[in-house]
CSV table of C-alpha atoms in Angstrom, one decimal:
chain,number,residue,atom,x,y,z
A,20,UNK,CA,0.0,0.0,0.0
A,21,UNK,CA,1.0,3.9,-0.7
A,22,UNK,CA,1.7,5.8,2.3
A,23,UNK,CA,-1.2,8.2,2.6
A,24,UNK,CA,1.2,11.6,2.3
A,25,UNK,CA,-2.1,13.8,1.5
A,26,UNK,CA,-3.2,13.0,5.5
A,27,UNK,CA,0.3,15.4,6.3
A,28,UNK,CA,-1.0,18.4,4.1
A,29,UNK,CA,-4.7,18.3,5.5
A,30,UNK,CA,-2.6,17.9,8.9
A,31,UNK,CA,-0.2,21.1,7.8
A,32,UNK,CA,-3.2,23.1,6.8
A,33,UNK,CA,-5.1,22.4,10.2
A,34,UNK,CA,-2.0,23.6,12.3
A,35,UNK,CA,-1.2,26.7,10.4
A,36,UNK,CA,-5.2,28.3,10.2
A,37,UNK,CA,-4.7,27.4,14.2
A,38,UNK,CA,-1.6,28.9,14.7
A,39,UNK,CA,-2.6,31.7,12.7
A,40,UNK,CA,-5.8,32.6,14.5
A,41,UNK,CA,-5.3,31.2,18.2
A,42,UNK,CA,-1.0,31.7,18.1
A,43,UNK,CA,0.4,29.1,21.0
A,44,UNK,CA,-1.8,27.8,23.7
A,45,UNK,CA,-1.2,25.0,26.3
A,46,UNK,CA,-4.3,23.7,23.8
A,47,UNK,CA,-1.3,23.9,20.8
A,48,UNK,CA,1.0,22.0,23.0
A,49,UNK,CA,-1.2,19.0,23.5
A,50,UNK,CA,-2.9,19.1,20.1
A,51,UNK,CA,-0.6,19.1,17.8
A,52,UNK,CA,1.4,16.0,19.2
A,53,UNK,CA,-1.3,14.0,19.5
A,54,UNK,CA,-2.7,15.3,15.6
A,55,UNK,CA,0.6,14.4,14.3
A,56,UNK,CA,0.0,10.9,16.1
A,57,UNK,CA,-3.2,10.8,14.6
A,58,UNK,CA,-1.7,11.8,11.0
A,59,UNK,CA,1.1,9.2,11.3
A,60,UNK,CA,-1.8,6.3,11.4
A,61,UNK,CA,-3.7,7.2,9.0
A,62,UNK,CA,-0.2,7.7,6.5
A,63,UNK,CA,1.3,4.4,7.0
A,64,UNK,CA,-1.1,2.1,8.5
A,65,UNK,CA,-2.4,0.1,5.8
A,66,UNK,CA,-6.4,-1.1,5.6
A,67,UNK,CA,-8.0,1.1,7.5
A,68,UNK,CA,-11.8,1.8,6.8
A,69,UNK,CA,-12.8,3.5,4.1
A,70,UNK,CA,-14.8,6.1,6.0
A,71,UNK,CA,-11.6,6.9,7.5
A,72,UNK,CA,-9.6,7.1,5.1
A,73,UNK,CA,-12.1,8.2,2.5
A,74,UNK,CA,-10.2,6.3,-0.2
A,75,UNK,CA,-12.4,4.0,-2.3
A,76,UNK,CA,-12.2,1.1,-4.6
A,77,UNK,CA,-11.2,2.0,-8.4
A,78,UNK,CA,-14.9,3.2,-9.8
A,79,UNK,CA,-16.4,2.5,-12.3
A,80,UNK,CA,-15.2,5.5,-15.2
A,81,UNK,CA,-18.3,6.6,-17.1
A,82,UNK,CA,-19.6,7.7,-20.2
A,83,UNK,CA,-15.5,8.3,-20.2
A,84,UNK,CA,-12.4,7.1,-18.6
A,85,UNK,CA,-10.3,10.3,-20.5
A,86,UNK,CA,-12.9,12.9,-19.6
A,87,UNK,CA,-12.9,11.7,-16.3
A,88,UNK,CA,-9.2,11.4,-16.0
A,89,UNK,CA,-8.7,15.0,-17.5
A,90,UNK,CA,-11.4,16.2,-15.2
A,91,UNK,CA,-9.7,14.9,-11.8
A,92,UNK,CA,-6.5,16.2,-13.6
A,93,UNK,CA,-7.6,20.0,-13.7
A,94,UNK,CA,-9.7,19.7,-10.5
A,95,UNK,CA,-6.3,19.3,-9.0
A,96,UNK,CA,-4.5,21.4,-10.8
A,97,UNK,CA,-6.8,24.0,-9.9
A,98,UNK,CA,-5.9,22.9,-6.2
A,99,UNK,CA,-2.8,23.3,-6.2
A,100,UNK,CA,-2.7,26.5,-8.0
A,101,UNK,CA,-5.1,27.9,-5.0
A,102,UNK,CA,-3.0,25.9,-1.9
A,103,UNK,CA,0.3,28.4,-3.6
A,104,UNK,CA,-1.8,31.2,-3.1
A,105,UNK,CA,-3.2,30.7,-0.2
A,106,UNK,CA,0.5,29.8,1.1
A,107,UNK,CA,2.1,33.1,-0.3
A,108,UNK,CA,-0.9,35.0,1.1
A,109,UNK,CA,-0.7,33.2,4.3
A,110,UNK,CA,3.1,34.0,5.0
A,111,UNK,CA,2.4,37.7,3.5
A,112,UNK,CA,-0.4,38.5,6.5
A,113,UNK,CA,2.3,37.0,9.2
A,114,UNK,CA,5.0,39.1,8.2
A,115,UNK,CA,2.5,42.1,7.9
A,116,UNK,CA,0.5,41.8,10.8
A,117,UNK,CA,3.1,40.0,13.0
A,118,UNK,CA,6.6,40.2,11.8
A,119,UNK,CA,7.6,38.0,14.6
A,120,UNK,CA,8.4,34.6,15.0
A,121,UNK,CA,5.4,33.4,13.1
A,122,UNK,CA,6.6,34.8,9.2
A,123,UNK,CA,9.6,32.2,10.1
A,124,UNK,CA,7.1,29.2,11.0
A,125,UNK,CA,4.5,29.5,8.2
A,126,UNK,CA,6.7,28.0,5.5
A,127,UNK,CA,7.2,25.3,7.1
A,128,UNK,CA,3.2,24.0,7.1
A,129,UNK,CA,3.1,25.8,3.9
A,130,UNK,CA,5.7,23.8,2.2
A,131,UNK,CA,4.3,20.8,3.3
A,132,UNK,CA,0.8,21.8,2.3
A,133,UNK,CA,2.3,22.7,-1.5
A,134,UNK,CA,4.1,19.3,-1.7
A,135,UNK,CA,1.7,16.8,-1.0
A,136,UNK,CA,-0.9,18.5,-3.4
A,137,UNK,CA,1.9,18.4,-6.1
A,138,UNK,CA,2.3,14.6,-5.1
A,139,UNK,CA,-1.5,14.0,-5.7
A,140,UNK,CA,-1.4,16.2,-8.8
A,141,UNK,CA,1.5,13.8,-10.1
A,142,UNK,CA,-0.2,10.9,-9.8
A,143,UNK,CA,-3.6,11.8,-11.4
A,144,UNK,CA,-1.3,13.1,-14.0
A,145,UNK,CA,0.0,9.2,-15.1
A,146,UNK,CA,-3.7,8.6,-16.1
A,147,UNK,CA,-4.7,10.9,-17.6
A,148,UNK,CA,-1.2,11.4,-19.8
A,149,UNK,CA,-1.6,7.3,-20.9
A,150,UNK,CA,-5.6,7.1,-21.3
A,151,UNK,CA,-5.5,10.1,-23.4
A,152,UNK,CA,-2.7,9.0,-25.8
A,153,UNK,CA,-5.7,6.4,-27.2
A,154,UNK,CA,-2.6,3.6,-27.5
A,155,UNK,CA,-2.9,0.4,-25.7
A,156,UNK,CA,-0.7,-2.6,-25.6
A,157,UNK,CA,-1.2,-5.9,-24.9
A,158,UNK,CA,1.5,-7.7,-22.9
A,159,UNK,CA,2.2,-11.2,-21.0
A,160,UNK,CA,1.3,-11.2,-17.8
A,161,UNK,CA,0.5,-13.6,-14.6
A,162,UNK,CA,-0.4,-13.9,-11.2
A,163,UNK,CA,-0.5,-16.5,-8.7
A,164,UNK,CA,-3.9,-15.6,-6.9
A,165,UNK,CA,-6.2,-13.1,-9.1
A,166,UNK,CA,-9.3,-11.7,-7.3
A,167,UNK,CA,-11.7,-9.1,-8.3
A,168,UNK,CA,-11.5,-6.4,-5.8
A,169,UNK,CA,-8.3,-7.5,-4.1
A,170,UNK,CA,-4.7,-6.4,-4.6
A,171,UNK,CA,-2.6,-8.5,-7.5
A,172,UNK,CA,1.2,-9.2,-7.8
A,173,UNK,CA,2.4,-10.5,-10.6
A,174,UNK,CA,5.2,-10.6,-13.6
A,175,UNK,CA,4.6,-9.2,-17.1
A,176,UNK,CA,7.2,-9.2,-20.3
A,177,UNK,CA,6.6,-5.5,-22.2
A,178,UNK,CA,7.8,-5.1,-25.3
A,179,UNK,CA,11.3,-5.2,-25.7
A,180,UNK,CA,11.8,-8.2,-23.6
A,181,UNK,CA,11.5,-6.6,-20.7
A,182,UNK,CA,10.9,-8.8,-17.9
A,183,UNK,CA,8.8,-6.9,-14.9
A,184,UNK,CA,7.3,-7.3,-11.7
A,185,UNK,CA,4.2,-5.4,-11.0
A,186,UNK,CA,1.7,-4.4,-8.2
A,187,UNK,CA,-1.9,-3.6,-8.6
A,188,UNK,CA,-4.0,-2.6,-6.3
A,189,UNK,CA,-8.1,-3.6,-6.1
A,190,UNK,CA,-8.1,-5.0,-9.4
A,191,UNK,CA,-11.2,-4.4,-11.4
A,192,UNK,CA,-13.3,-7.3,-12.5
A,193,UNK,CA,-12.5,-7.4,-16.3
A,194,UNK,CA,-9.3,-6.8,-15.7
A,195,UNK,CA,-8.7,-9.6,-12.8
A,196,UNK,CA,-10.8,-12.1,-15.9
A,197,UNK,CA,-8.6,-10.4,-18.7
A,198,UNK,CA,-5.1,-11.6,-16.1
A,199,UNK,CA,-6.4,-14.7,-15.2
A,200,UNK,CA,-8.1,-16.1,-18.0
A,201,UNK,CA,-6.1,-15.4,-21.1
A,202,UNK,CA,-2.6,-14.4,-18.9
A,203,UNK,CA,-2.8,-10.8,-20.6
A,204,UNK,CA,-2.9,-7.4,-19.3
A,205,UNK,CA,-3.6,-4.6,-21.8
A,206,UNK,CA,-1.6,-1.2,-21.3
A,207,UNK,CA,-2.4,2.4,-21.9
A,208,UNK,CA,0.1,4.8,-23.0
A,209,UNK,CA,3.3,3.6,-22.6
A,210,UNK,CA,4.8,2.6,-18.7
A,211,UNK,CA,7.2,4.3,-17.2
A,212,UNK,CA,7.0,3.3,-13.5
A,213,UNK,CA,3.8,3.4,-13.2
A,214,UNK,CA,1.4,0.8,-14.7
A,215,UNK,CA,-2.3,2.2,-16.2
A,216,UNK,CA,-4.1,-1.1,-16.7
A,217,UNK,CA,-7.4,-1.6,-17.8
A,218,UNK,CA,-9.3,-3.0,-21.5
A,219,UNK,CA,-9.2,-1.2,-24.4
A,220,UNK,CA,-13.1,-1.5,-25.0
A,221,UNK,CA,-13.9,-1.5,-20.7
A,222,UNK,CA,-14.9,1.4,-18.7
A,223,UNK,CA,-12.7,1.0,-16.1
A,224,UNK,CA,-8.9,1.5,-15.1
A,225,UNK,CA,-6.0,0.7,-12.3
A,226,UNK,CA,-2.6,2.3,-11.7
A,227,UNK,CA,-0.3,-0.5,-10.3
A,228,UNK,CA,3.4,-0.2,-9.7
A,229,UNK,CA,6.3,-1.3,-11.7
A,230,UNK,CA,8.8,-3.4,-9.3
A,231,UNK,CA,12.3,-5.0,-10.6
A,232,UNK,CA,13.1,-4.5,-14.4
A,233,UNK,CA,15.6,-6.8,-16.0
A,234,UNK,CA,16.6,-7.5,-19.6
A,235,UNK,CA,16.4,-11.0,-21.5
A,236,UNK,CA,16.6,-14.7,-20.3
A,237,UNK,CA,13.5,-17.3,-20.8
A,238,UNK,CA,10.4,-16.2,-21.4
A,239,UNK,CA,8.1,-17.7,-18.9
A,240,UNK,CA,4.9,-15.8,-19.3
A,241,UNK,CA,3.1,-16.3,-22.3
A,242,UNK,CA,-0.5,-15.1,-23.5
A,243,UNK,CA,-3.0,-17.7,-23.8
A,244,UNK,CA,-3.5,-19.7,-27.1
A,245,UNK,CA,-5.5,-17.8,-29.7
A,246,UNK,CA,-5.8,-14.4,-27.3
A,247,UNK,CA,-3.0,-12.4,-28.6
């Protein structure tokens, strides 16, 4: 599972509007200790609910997976863009209306804010950069235990002979039938580390990771008879 870094800006945002508004109370002292407790759990501890975490299942992409991917794409774009200003506005009223000690400590939430919502921006990005190239590629690829819904590691030979491990997380259903079935996984755009897996003529997608790379040897993974 992917740390949960988005949890540290929410987190960074939270402690600068307080420190802003309230400055330091005995409330700061035991709050932010036990928030940043609170933030390290919901980063790094894998499986947690989903109403905690608000993170769900890959959805089902209608009428469009490229509109939709474009749309998420500029919806975050736009966030970012707004999170800057807010951060250069932010460190503008400290040194203005404080020009104390605080001008010196709003970067530092700041920074953290702009980060991780150029981190989420970056990985909306891979989507909607390989869905809307409109190429897909069909490549080897097997698994030990495939389940609809459930996380998938496997091995996959790309063109080039490129043998690959992979990771995919909550693999839909035609795709989980598409690896298991005919040993195939179908590619959009072209991978870089990031996988965007999905069926050329299906309305849904994944973005699994690209684990060790290597070069040549014997070709173990083959598509199923009459599928390529």
């Amino acid at each position: 599972m992917r740390p949960r870094w988005y949890f540290f800006a929410w987190f960074a945002v939270v402690a600068a509007v307080h420190l802003l508004t309230e400055g330091w109370t005995d409330t700061t002292a035991i709050g932010l200790p036990v928030g940043f407790a609170a933030t390290l759990v919901l980063v790094f501890v894998p499986r947690l609910p989903r109403w905690v975490t608000g993170v769900e299942r890959p959805e089902r992409v209608r009428p469009s997976r490229v509109s939709t991917a474009r749309r998420r794409l500029a919806a975050w774009t736009a966030a970012l863009w707004l999170v800057v200003l807010l951060a250069v506005t932010g460190e503008v009223a400290a040194i203005v209306l404080d020009g104390g000690w605080l001008p010196w400590l709003v970067p530092v939430p700041a920074l953290l804010v702009v980060l991780g919502f150029a981190g989420r921006r970056g990985e909306v990005a891979v989507p909607a950069r390989c869905l809307a190239s409109g190429t897909w590629t069909p490549v080897a690829a097997a698994a030990f235990d495939v389940r609809p819904g459930e996380p998938v590691d496997g091995w996959a030979v790309l063109p080039g002979d490129e043998r690959i491990t992979f990771h995919l997380p909550a693999v839909p259903p035609d795709v989980a039938a598409e690896l298991a079935d005919r040993r195939r996984l179908w590619l959009a755009g072209w991978p870089s580390v990031d996988l965007v897996v999905g069926l050329p003529d299906g309305d849904s997608y994944v973005v699994g990771r690209i684990g060790r790379r290597r070069r040549g040897g014997k070709n173990t993974v083959t598509a199923a008879p009459g599928e390529r």
